Amino acid sequence: MSTIFSKIIAGEIPSDQVYSDDRCIAFRDINPTAPVHILVIPRQEIAQLGHMTEDHEGLVGHLMRVAGIVARQEGYEDFRVIINNGAGAGQTVFHLHLHVVAGRTLSWPPG
Ligand code: AMP
């Protein structure tokens, strides 16, 4: 099922895009939780991490590498990557996405 992120990929609704390639895009979260809060999403529709198959391993590895690229692009070597899988874990948009968060002290454990 398509989500708002498919519309962002299609350019039907605007986003503050910071990275794009043939497999993914990255854009600023509309409701940032830190000075840097970027979402990295695959162009392919995968609803959530738990729906990954072996075929997706290369793609998801690529998303992880892009997380590092966008963090460094923003000037940060230290950053956190978060994937919420399922409503009970806080997922609200059912199109796989990596949250890349940086620019403030990040406590542990997360909430
Ligand atoms: P999650 O709760 O892990 O599913 O994360 C979804 C994220 O998407 C939230 O942090 C939202 O603030 C963000 N979000 C929702 N709609 C948009 C949008 N149109 N542009 C940018 N970020 C969005």
mmCIF file with all atom_site columns, C-alpha atoms and ligand atoms in Angstrom:
data_model
loop_
_atom_site.group_PDB
_atom_site.id
_atom_site.type_symbol
_atom_site.label_atom_id
_atom_site.label_alt_id
_atom_site.label_comp_id
_atom_site.label_asym_id
_atom_site.label_entity_id
_atom_site.label_seq_id
_atom_site.pdbx_PDB_ins_code
_atom_site.Cartn_x
_atom_site.Cartn_y
_atom_site.Cartn_z
_atom_site.occupancy
_atom_site.B_iso_or_equiv
_atom_site.pdbx_formal_charge
_atom_site.auth_seq_id
_atom_site.auth_comp_id
_atom_site.auth_asym_id
_atom_site.auth_atom_id
_atom_site.pdbx_PDB_model_num
ATOM   1   C CA  . MET A 1 1   ? 0.000  0.000   0.000  1.00 0.00 ? 1   MET A CA  1
ATOM   2   C CA  . SER A 1 2   ? 1.359  3.404   -0.987 1.00 0.00 ? 2   SER A CA  1
ATOM   3   C CA  . THR A 1 3   ? 2.127  5.987   1.669  1.00 0.00 ? 3   THR A CA  1
ATOM   4   C CA  . ILE A 1 4   ? 2.974  9.666   1.803  1.00 0.00 ? 4   ILE A CA  1
ATOM   5   C CA  . PHE A 1 5   ? 6.605  8.664   1.179  1.00 0.00 ? 5   PHE A CA  1
ATOM   6   C CA  . SER A 1 6   ? 5.673  7.270   -2.259 1.00 0.00 ? 6   SER A CA  1
ATOM   7   C CA  . LYS A 1 7   ? 4.237  10.695  -3.077 1.00 0.00 ? 7   LYS A CA  1
ATOM   8   C CA  . ILE A 1 8   ? 7.498  12.305  -1.932 1.00 0.00 ? 8   ILE A CA  1
ATOM   9   C CA  . ILE A 1 9   ? 9.490  9.918   -4.172 1.00 0.00 ? 9   ILE A CA  1
ATOM   10  C CA  . ALA A 1 10  ? 7.175  10.743  -7.090 1.00 0.00 ? 10  ALA A CA  1
ATOM   11  C CA  . GLY A 1 11  ? 7.615  14.477  -6.407 1.00 0.00 ? 11  GLY A CA  1
ATOM   12  C CA  . GLU A 1 12  ? 3.869  14.868  -5.867 1.00 0.00 ? 12  GLU A CA  1
ATOM   13  C CA  . ILE A 1 13  ? 4.418  16.466  -2.485 1.00 0.00 ? 13  ILE A CA  1
ATOM   14  C CA  . PRO A 1 14  ? 7.448  18.562  -1.603 1.00 0.00 ? 14  PRO A CA  1
ATOM   15  C CA  . SER A 1 15  ? 10.306 17.534  0.649  1.00 0.00 ? 15  SER A CA  1
ATOM   16  C CA  . ASP A 1 16  ? 13.584 19.070  1.735  1.00 0.00 ? 16  ASP A CA  1
ATOM   17  C CA  . GLN A 1 17  ? 15.733 16.549  -0.102 1.00 0.00 ? 17  GLN A CA  1
ATOM   18  C CA  . VAL A 1 18  ? 19.410 16.205  0.823  1.00 0.00 ? 18  VAL A CA  1
ATOM   19  C CA  . TYR A 1 19  ? 20.400 13.099  -1.171 1.00 0.00 ? 19  TYR A CA  1
ATOM   20  C CA  . SER A 1 20  ? 19.113 11.090  -4.110 1.00 0.00 ? 20  SER A CA  1
ATOM   21  C CA  . ASP A 1 21  ? 20.314 8.155   -6.184 1.00 0.00 ? 21  ASP A CA  1
ATOM   22  C CA  . ASP A 1 22  ? 18.768 5.349   -8.222 1.00 0.00 ? 22  ASP A CA  1
ATOM   23  C CA  . ARG A 1 23  ? 17.880 3.301   -5.133 1.00 0.00 ? 23  ARG A CA  1
ATOM   24  C CA  . CYS A 1 24  ? 16.945 5.802   -2.420 1.00 0.00 ? 24  CYS A CA  1
ATOM   25  C CA  . ILE A 1 25  ? 16.314 9.369   -1.413 1.00 0.00 ? 25  ILE A CA  1
ATOM   26  C CA  . ALA A 1 26  ? 16.942 11.236  1.848  1.00 0.00 ? 26  ALA A CA  1
ATOM   27  C CA  . PHE A 1 27  ? 15.059 14.277  3.096  1.00 0.00 ? 27  PHE A CA  1
ATOM   28  C CA  . ARG A 1 28  ? 14.630 16.255  6.324  1.00 0.00 ? 28  ARG A CA  1
ATOM   29  C CA  . ASP A 1 29  ? 12.015 15.010  8.759  1.00 0.00 ? 29  ASP A CA  1
ATOM   30  C CA  . ILE A 1 30  ? 9.089  17.445  8.923  1.00 0.00 ? 30  ILE A CA  1
ATOM   31  C CA  . ASN A 1 31  ? 9.033  17.164  12.722 1.00 0.00 ? 31  ASN A CA  1
ATOM   32  C CA  . PRO A 1 32  ? 12.729 17.009  13.674 1.00 0.00 ? 32  PRO A CA  1
ATOM   33  C CA  . THR A 1 33  ? 13.799 15.604  17.028 1.00 0.00 ? 33  THR A CA  1
ATOM   34  C CA  . ALA A 1 34  ? 17.370 16.919  16.735 1.00 0.00 ? 34  ALA A CA  1
ATOM   35  C CA  . PRO A 1 35  ? 19.295 19.593  14.785 1.00 0.00 ? 35  PRO A CA  1
ATOM   36  C CA  . VAL A 1 36  ? 19.850 16.943  12.120 1.00 0.00 ? 36  VAL A CA  1
ATOM   37  C CA  . HIS A 1 37  ? 16.945 14.545  11.513 1.00 0.00 ? 37  HIS A CA  1
ATOM   38  C CA  . ILE A 1 38  ? 16.956 13.025  8.064  1.00 0.00 ? 38  ILE A CA  1
ATOM   39  C CA  . LEU A 1 39  ? 14.939 10.116  6.690  1.00 0.00 ? 39  LEU A CA  1
ATOM   40  C CA  . VAL A 1 40  ? 16.584 7.712   4.239  1.00 0.00 ? 40  VAL A CA  1
ATOM   41  C CA  . ILE A 1 41  ? 14.012 5.737   2.256  1.00 0.00 ? 41  ILE A CA  1
ATOM   42  C CA  . PRO A 1 42  ? 14.243 3.189   -0.553 1.00 0.00 ? 42  PRO A CA  1
ATOM   43  C CA  . ARG A 1 43  ? 12.520 4.038   -3.830 1.00 0.00 ? 43  ARG A CA  1
ATOM   44  C CA  . GLN A 1 44  ? 11.116 0.503   -3.693 1.00 0.00 ? 44  GLN A CA  1
ATOM   45  C CA  . GLU A 1 45  ? 8.072  0.108   -1.452 1.00 0.00 ? 45  GLU A CA  1
ATOM   46  C CA  . ILE A 1 46  ? 8.932  -2.105  1.520  1.00 0.00 ? 46  ILE A CA  1
ATOM   47  C CA  . ALA A 1 47  ? 6.458  -1.528  4.337  1.00 0.00 ? 47  ALA A CA  1
ATOM   48  C CA  . GLN A 1 48  ? 8.767  -2.246  7.251  1.00 0.00 ? 48  GLN A CA  1
ATOM   49  C CA  . LEU A 1 49  ? 12.067 -3.818  8.218  1.00 0.00 ? 49  LEU A CA  1
ATOM   50  C CA  . GLY A 1 50  ? 10.345 -7.018  9.328  1.00 0.00 ? 50  GLY A CA  1
ATOM   51  C CA  . HIS A 1 51  ? 9.103  -7.560  5.767  1.00 0.00 ? 51  HIS A CA  1
ATOM   52  C CA  . MET A 1 52  ? 12.641 -7.631  4.368  1.00 0.00 ? 52  MET A CA  1
ATOM   53  C CA  . THR A 1 53  ? 13.598 -10.643 2.292  1.00 0.00 ? 53  THR A CA  1
ATOM   54  C CA  . GLU A 1 54  ? 17.034 -11.875 1.304  1.00 0.00 ? 54  GLU A CA  1
ATOM   55  C CA  . ASP A 1 55  ? 16.586 -9.980  -1.985 1.00 0.00 ? 55  ASP A CA  1
ATOM   56  C CA  . HIS A 1 56  ? 16.533 -6.704  -0.048 1.00 0.00 ? 56  HIS A CA  1
ATOM   57  C CA  . GLU A 1 57  ? 19.850 -7.208  1.750  1.00 0.00 ? 57  GLU A CA  1
ATOM   58  C CA  . GLY A 1 58  ? 21.893 -5.228  -0.764 1.00 0.00 ? 58  GLY A CA  1
ATOM   59  C CA  . LEU A 1 59  ? 19.355 -2.399  -0.804 1.00 0.00 ? 59  LEU A CA  1
ATOM   60  C CA  . VAL A 1 60  ? 19.162 -2.130  2.986  1.00 0.00 ? 60  VAL A CA  1
ATOM   61  C CA  . GLY A 1 61  ? 22.962 -2.197  3.206  1.00 0.00 ? 61  GLY A CA  1
ATOM   62  C CA  . HIS A 1 62  ? 22.972 0.695   0.745  1.00 0.00 ? 62  HIS A CA  1
ATOM   63  C CA  . LEU A 1 63  ? 20.500 2.648   2.908  1.00 0.00 ? 63  LEU A CA  1
ATOM   64  C CA  . MET A 1 64  ? 22.860 2.197   5.869  1.00 0.00 ? 64  MET A CA  1
ATOM   65  C CA  . ARG A 1 65  ? 25.799 3.524   3.866  1.00 0.00 ? 65  ARG A CA  1
ATOM   66  C CA  . VAL A 1 66  ? 23.732 6.513   2.722  1.00 0.00 ? 66  VAL A CA  1
ATOM   67  C CA  . ALA A 1 67  ? 22.892 7.219   6.387  1.00 0.00 ? 67  ALA A CA  1
ATOM   68  C CA  . GLY A 1 68  ? 26.614 7.780   6.962  1.00 0.00 ? 68  GLY A CA  1
ATOM   69  C CA  . ILE A 1 69  ? 26.932 9.866   3.804  1.00 0.00 ? 69  ILE A CA  1
ATOM   70  C CA  . VAL A 1 70  ? 24.145 12.267  4.798  1.00 0.00 ? 70  VAL A CA  1
ATOM   71  C CA  . ALA A 1 71  ? 25.371 12.563  8.394  1.00 0.00 ? 71  ALA A CA  1
ATOM   72  C CA  . ARG A 1 72  ? 28.866 13.479  7.179  1.00 0.00 ? 72  ARG A CA  1
ATOM   73  C CA  . GLN A 1 73  ? 27.338 15.837  4.619  1.00 0.00 ? 73  GLN A CA  1
ATOM   74  C CA  . GLU A 1 74  ? 25.720 17.646  7.570  1.00 0.00 ? 74  GLU A CA  1
ATOM   75  C CA  . GLY A 1 75  ? 29.093 17.780  9.339  1.00 0.00 ? 75  GLY A CA  1
ATOM   76  C CA  . TYR A 1 76  ? 28.636 14.937  11.822 1.00 0.00 ? 76  TYR A CA  1
ATOM   77  C CA  . GLU A 1 77  ? 30.745 11.816  12.305 1.00 0.00 ? 77  GLU A CA  1
ATOM   78  C CA  . ASP A 1 78  ? 28.647 10.802  15.329 1.00 0.00 ? 78  ASP A CA  1
ATOM   79  C CA  . PHE A 1 79  ? 25.025 10.031  14.624 1.00 0.00 ? 79  PHE A CA  1
ATOM   80  C CA  . ARG A 1 80  ? 22.286 7.573   15.430 1.00 0.00 ? 80  ARG A CA  1
ATOM   81  C CA  . VAL A 1 81  ? 20.261 5.454   12.998 1.00 0.00 ? 81  VAL A CA  1
ATOM   82  C CA  . ILE A 1 82  ? 16.808 4.356   14.103 1.00 0.00 ? 82  ILE A CA  1
ATOM   83  C CA  . ILE A 1 83  ? 14.305 2.068   12.401 1.00 0.00 ? 83  ILE A CA  1
ATOM   84  C CA  . ASN A 1 84  ? 10.902 1.762   14.029 1.00 0.00 ? 84  ASN A CA  1
ATOM   85  C CA  . ASN A 1 85  ? 9.353  -1.551  12.988 1.00 0.00 ? 85  ASN A CA  1
ATOM   86  C CA  . GLY A 1 86  ? 5.604  -1.779  13.578 1.00 0.00 ? 86  GLY A CA  1
ATOM   87  C CA  . ALA A 1 87  ? 3.079  0.494   15.259 1.00 0.00 ? 87  ALA A CA  1
ATOM   88  C CA  . GLY A 1 88  ? 3.989  -0.827  18.700 1.00 0.00 ? 88  GLY A CA  1
ATOM   89  C CA  . ALA A 1 89  ? 7.565  0.337   18.118 1.00 0.00 ? 89  ALA A CA  1
ATOM   90  C CA  . GLY A 1 90  ? 6.476  3.801   16.993 1.00 0.00 ? 90  GLY A CA  1
ATOM   91  C CA  . GLN A 1 91  ? 6.234  3.314   13.222 1.00 0.00 ? 91  GLN A CA  1
ATOM   92  C CA  . THR A 1 92  ? 3.668  5.674   11.721 1.00 0.00 ? 92  THR A CA  1
ATOM   93  C CA  . VAL A 1 93  ? 4.583  5.610   8.016  1.00 0.00 ? 93  VAL A CA  1
ATOM   94  C CA  . PHE A 1 94  ? 4.598  2.121   6.534  1.00 0.00 ? 94  PHE A CA  1
ATOM   95  C CA  . HIS A 1 95  ? 7.356  2.616   3.998  1.00 0.00 ? 95  HIS A CA  1
ATOM   96  C CA  . LEU A 1 96  ? 10.737 1.505   5.335  1.00 0.00 ? 96  LEU A CA  1
ATOM   97  C CA  . HIS A 1 97  ? 12.832 4.444   6.518  1.00 0.00 ? 97  HIS A CA  1
ATOM   98  C CA  . LEU A 1 98  ? 15.988 5.065   8.485  1.00 0.00 ? 98  LEU A CA  1
ATOM   99  C CA  . HIS A 1 99  ? 15.963 8.025   10.847 1.00 0.00 ? 99  HIS A CA  1
ATOM   100 C CA  . VAL A 1 100 ? 19.418 9.655   10.910 1.00 0.00 ? 100 VAL A CA  1
ATOM   101 C CA  . VAL A 1 101 ? 19.708 11.824  14.006 1.00 0.00 ? 101 VAL A CA  1
ATOM   102 C CA  . ALA A 1 102 ? 22.655 14.016  15.022 1.00 0.00 ? 102 ALA A CA  1
ATOM   103 C CA  . GLY A 1 103 ? 23.643 17.365  16.432 1.00 0.00 ? 103 GLY A CA  1
ATOM   104 C CA  . ARG A 1 104 ? 22.740 16.910  20.081 1.00 0.00 ? 104 ARG A CA  1
ATOM   105 C CA  . THR A 1 105 ? 23.681 14.596  22.931 1.00 0.00 ? 105 THR A CA  1
ATOM   106 C CA  . LEU A 1 106 ? 21.811 11.339  22.406 1.00 0.00 ? 106 LEU A CA  1
ATOM   107 C CA  . SER A 1 107 ? 20.992 9.473   25.580 1.00 0.00 ? 107 SER A CA  1
ATOM   108 C CA  . TRP A 1 108 ? 20.851 5.721   25.975 1.00 0.00 ? 108 TRP A CA  1
ATOM   109 C CA  . PRO A 1 109 ? 18.687 3.707   26.353 1.00 0.00 ? 109 PRO A CA  1
ATOM   110 C CA  . PRO A 1 110 ? 16.205 5.305   23.953 1.00 0.00 ? 110 PRO A CA  1
ATOM   111 C CA  . GLY A 1 111 ? 12.603 5.779   25.100 1.00 0.00 ? 111 GLY A CA  1
HETATM 112 P P1  . AMP B 2 .   ? 8.060  6.642   12.023 1.00 0.00 ? 1   AMP B P1  1
HETATM 113 O O1  . AMP B 2 .   ? 7.274  7.126   13.215 1.00 0.00 ? 1   AMP B O1  1
HETATM 114 O O2  . AMP B 2 .   ? 9.300  5.885   12.385 1.00 0.00 ? 1   AMP B O2  1
HETATM 115 O O3  . AMP B 2 .   ? 7.166  5.908   11.051 1.00 0.00 ? 1   AMP B O3  1
HETATM 116 O O4  . AMP B 2 .   ? 8.589  7.950   11.310 1.00 0.00 ? 1   AMP B O4  1
HETATM 117 C C1  . AMP B 2 .   ? 7.855  8.665   10.369 1.00 0.00 ? 1   AMP B C1  1
HETATM 118 C C2  . AMP B 2 .   ? 8.488  10.014  10.293 1.00 0.00 ? 1   AMP B C2  1
HETATM 119 O O5  . AMP B 2 .   ? 8.060  10.642  9.109  1.00 0.00 ? 1   AMP B O5  1
HETATM 120 C C3  . AMP B 2 .   ? 8.146  10.948  11.462 1.00 0.00 ? 1   AMP B C3  1
HETATM 121 O O6  . AMP B 2 .   ? 9.331  11.321  12.140 1.00 0.00 ? 1   AMP B O6  1
HETATM 122 C C4  . AMP B 2 .   ? 7.457  12.125  10.770 1.00 0.00 ? 1   AMP B C4  1
HETATM 123 O O7  . AMP B 2 .   ? 7.772  13.363  11.368 1.00 0.00 ? 1   AMP B O7  1
HETATM 124 C C5  . AMP B 2 .   ? 7.992  12.017  9.361  1.00 0.00 ? 1   AMP B C5  1
HETATM 125 N N1  . AMP B 2 .   ? 7.153  12.584  8.317  1.00 0.00 ? 1   AMP B N1  1
HETATM 126 C C6  . AMP B 2 .   ? 5.830  12.347  8.104  1.00 0.00 ? 1   AMP B C6  1
HETATM 127 N N2  . AMP B 2 .   ? 5.402  13.014  7.030  1.00 0.00 ? 1   AMP B N2  1
HETATM 128 C C7  . AMP B 2 .   ? 6.486  13.675  6.528  1.00 0.00 ? 1   AMP B C7  1
HETATM 129 C C8  . AMP B 2 .   ? 6.693  14.551  5.424  1.00 0.00 ? 1   AMP B C8  1
HETATM 130 N N3  . AMP B 2 .   ? 5.689  14.886  4.584  1.00 0.00 ? 1   AMP B N3  1
HETATM 131 N N4  . AMP B 2 .   ? 7.922  15.057  5.222  1.00 0.00 ? 1   AMP B N4  1
HETATM 132 C C9  . AMP B 2 .   ? 8.936  14.738  6.045  1.00 0.00 ? 1   AMP B C9  1
HETATM 133 N N5  . AMP B 2 .   ? 8.811  13.912  7.107  1.00 0.00 ? 1   AMP B N5  1
HETATM 134 C C10 . AMP B 2 .   ? 7.595  13.398  7.354  1.00 0.00 ? 1   AMP B C10 1
#
